[in-house]
mmCIF file of C-alpha atoms in Angstrom:
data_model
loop_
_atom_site.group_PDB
_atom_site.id
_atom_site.type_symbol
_atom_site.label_atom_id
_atom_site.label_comp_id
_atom_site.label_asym_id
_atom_site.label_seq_id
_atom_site.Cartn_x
_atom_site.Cartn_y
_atom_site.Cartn_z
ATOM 1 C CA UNK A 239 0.000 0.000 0.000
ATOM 2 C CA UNK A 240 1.306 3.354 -1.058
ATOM 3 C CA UNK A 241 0.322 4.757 1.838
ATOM 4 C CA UNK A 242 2.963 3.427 4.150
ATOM 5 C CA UNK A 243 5.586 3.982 1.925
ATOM 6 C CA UNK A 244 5.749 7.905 2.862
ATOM 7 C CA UNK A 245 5.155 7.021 6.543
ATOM 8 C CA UNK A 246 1.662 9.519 7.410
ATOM 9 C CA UNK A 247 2.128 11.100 10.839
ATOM 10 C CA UNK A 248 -1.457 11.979 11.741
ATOM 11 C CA UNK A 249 -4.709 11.887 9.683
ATOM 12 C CA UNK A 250 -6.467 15.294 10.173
ATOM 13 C CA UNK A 251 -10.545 15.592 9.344
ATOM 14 C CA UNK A 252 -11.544 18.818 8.279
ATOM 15 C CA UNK A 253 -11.976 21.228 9.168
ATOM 16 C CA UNK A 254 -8.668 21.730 10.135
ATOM 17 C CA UNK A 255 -8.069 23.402 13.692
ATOM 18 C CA UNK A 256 -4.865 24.985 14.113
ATOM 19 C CA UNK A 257 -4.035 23.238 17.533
ATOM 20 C CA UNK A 258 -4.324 19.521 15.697
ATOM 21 C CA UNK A 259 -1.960 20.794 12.535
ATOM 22 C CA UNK A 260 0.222 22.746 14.749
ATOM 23 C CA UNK A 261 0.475 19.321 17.245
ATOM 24 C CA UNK A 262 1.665 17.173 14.136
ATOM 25 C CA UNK A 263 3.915 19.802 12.684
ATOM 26 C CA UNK A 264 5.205 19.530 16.611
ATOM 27 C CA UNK A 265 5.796 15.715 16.148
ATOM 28 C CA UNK A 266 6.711 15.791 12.966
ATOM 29 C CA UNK A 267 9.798 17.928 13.681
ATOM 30 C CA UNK A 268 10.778 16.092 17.115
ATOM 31 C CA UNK A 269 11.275 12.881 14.776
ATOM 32 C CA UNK A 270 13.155 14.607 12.567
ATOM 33 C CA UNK A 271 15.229 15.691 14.910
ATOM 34 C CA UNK A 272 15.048 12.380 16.881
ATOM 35 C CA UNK A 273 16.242 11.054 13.758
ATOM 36 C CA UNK A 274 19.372 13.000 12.863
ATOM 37 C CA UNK A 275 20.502 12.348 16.324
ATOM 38 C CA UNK A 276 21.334 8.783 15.353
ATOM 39 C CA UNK A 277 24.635 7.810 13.369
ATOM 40 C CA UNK A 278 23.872 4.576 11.188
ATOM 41 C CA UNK A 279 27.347 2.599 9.883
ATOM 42 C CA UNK A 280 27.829 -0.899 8.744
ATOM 43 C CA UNK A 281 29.626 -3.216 9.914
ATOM 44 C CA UNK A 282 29.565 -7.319 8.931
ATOM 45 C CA UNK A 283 26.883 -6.842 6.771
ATOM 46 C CA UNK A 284 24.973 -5.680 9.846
ATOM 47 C CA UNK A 285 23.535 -1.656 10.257
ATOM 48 C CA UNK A 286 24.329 -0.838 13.475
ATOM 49 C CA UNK A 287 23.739 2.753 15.317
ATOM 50 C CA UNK A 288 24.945 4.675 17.506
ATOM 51 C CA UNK A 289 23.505 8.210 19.530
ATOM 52 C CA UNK A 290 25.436 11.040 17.652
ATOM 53 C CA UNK A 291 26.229 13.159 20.940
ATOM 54 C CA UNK A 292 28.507 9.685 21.861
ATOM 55 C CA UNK A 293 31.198 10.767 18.997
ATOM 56 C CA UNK A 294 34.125 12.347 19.951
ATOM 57 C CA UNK A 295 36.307 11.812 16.792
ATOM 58 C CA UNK A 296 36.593 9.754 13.333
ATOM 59 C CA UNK A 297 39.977 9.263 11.834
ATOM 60 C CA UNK A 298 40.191 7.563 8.505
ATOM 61 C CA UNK A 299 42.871 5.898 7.704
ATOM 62 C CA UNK A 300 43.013 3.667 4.201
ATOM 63 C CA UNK A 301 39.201 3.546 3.590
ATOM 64 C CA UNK A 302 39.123 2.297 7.280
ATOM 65 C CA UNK A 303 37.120 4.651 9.694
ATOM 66 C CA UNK A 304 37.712 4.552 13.541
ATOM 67 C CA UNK A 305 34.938 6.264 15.552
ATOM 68 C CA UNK A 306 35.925 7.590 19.147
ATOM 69 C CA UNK A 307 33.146 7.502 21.485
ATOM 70 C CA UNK A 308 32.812 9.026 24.616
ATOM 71 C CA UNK A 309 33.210 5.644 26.987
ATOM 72 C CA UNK A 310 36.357 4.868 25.554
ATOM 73 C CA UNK A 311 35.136 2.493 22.890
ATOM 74 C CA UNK A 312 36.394 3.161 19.317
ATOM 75 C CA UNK A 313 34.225 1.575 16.445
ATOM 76 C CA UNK A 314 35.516 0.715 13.337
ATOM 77 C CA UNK A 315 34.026 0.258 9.750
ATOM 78 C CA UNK A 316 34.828 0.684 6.435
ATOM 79 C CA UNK A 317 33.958 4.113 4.441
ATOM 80 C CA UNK A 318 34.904 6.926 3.332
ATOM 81 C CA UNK A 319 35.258 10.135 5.832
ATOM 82 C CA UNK A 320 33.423 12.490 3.176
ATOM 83 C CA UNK A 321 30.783 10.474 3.733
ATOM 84 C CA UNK A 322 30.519 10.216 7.537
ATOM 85 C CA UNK A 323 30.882 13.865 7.191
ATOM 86 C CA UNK A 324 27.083 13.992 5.149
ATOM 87 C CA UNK A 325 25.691 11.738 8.061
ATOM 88 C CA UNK A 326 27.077 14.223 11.394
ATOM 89 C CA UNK A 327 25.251 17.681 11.723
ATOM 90 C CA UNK A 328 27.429 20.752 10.877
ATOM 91 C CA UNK A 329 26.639 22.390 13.723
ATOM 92 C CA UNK A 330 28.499 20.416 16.234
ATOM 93 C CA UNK A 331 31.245 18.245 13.656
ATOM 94 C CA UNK A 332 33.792 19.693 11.785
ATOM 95 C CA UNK A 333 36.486 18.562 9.536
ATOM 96 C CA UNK A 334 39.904 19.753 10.485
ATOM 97 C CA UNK A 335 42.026 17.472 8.299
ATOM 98 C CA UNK A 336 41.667 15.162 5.069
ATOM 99 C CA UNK A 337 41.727 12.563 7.342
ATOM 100 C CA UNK A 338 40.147 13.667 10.891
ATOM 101 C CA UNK A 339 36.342 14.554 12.139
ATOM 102 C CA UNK A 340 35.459 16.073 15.635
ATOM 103 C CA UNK A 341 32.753 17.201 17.616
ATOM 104 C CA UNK A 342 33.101 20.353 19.325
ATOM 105 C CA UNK A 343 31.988 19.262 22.078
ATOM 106 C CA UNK A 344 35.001 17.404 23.162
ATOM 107 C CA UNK A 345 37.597 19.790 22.444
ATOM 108 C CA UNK A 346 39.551 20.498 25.949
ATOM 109 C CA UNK A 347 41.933 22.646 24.244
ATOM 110 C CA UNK A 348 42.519 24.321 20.832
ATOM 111 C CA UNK A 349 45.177 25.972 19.283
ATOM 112 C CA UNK A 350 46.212 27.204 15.802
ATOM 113 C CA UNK A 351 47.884 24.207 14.649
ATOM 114 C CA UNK A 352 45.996 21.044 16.616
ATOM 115 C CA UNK A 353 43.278 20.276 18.823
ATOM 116 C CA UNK A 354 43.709 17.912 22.028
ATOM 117 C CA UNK A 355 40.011 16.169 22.919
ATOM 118 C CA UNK A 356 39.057 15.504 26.180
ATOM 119 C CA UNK A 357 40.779 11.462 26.436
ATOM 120 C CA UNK A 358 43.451 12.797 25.675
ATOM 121 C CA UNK A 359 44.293 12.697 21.993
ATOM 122 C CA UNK A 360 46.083 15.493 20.330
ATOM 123 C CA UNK A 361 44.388 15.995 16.175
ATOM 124 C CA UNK A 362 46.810 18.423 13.720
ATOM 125 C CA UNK A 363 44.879 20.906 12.017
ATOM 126 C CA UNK A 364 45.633 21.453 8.092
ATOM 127 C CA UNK A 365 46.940 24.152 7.121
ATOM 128 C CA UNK A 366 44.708 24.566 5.061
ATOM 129 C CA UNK A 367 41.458 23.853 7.447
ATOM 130 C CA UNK A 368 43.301 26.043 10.002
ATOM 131 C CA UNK A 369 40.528 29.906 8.991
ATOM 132 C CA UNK A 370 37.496 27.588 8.717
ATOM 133 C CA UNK A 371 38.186 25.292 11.856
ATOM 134 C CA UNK A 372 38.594 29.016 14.021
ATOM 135 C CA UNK A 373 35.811 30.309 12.411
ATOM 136 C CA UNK A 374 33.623 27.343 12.918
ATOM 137 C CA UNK A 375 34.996 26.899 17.047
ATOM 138 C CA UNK A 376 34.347 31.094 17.528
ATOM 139 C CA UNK A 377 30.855 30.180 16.631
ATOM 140 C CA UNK A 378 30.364 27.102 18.504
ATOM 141 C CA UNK A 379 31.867 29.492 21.340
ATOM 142 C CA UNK A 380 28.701 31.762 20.613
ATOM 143 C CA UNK A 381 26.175 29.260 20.962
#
């Protein structure tokens, strides 16, 4: 059935009152955001996922990515780091070398030239990342 395919939210009988549309708009954006909250990867043919506020670094290394999260455990699975990029929100990850991704909000300190996250691991910055990473932490800083 067609239906299901586009996954309806609420069914609304007209007339419409705003309180009912403005309710399912309500839900309608808490799964969305529900949604990109959760990283999906693969790993042994399996999909597997993971809370996004748990990352605290990818680093890709030969088509190999290894995920940092919080608790110490680092994941790994095979992909490409431009597309793990697509998958994180902008407004907390960021892309400070060809090869590493971090979320802000583990950086414990930051200089021009590398970041050090909160277990303890010290990430260069590329040169030429080095405007749009300070950019992107003075904002971050804002929020």
């Amino acid at each position: 059935m067609d239906l299901f395919q586009c996954r309806p939210l609420d069914f609304l009988v007209k007339p419409l009152k705003y309180s009912e549309v403005s309710g399912s708009l309500e839900t309608m954006k808490k799964r969305h955001i529900i949604n990109k909250k959760i990283f999906v990867y693969s790993s042994n043919k399996t999909a597997k996922r993971i809370p996004v506020e748990n990352i605290m670094y990818c680093i890709s290394q030969n088509k190999q990515i290894t995920m940092a999260l919080h608790t110490g455990e680092h994941i790994q699975f095979r992909g490409k780091l431009s597309d793990t990029v697509k998958k994180l929100p902008d407004m907390t990850f960021i892309q400070i070398h060809k090869s590493y991704l971090i979320n802000l909000n583990y950086i414990s300190e930051y200089s021009a030239d590398k970041i050090k996250m909160t277990d303890g691991t010290v990430l260069g910055i590329s040169p030429s990342k080095k405007k749009e990473v300070k950019v992107k932490f003075m904002q971050y800083e804002l929020l």
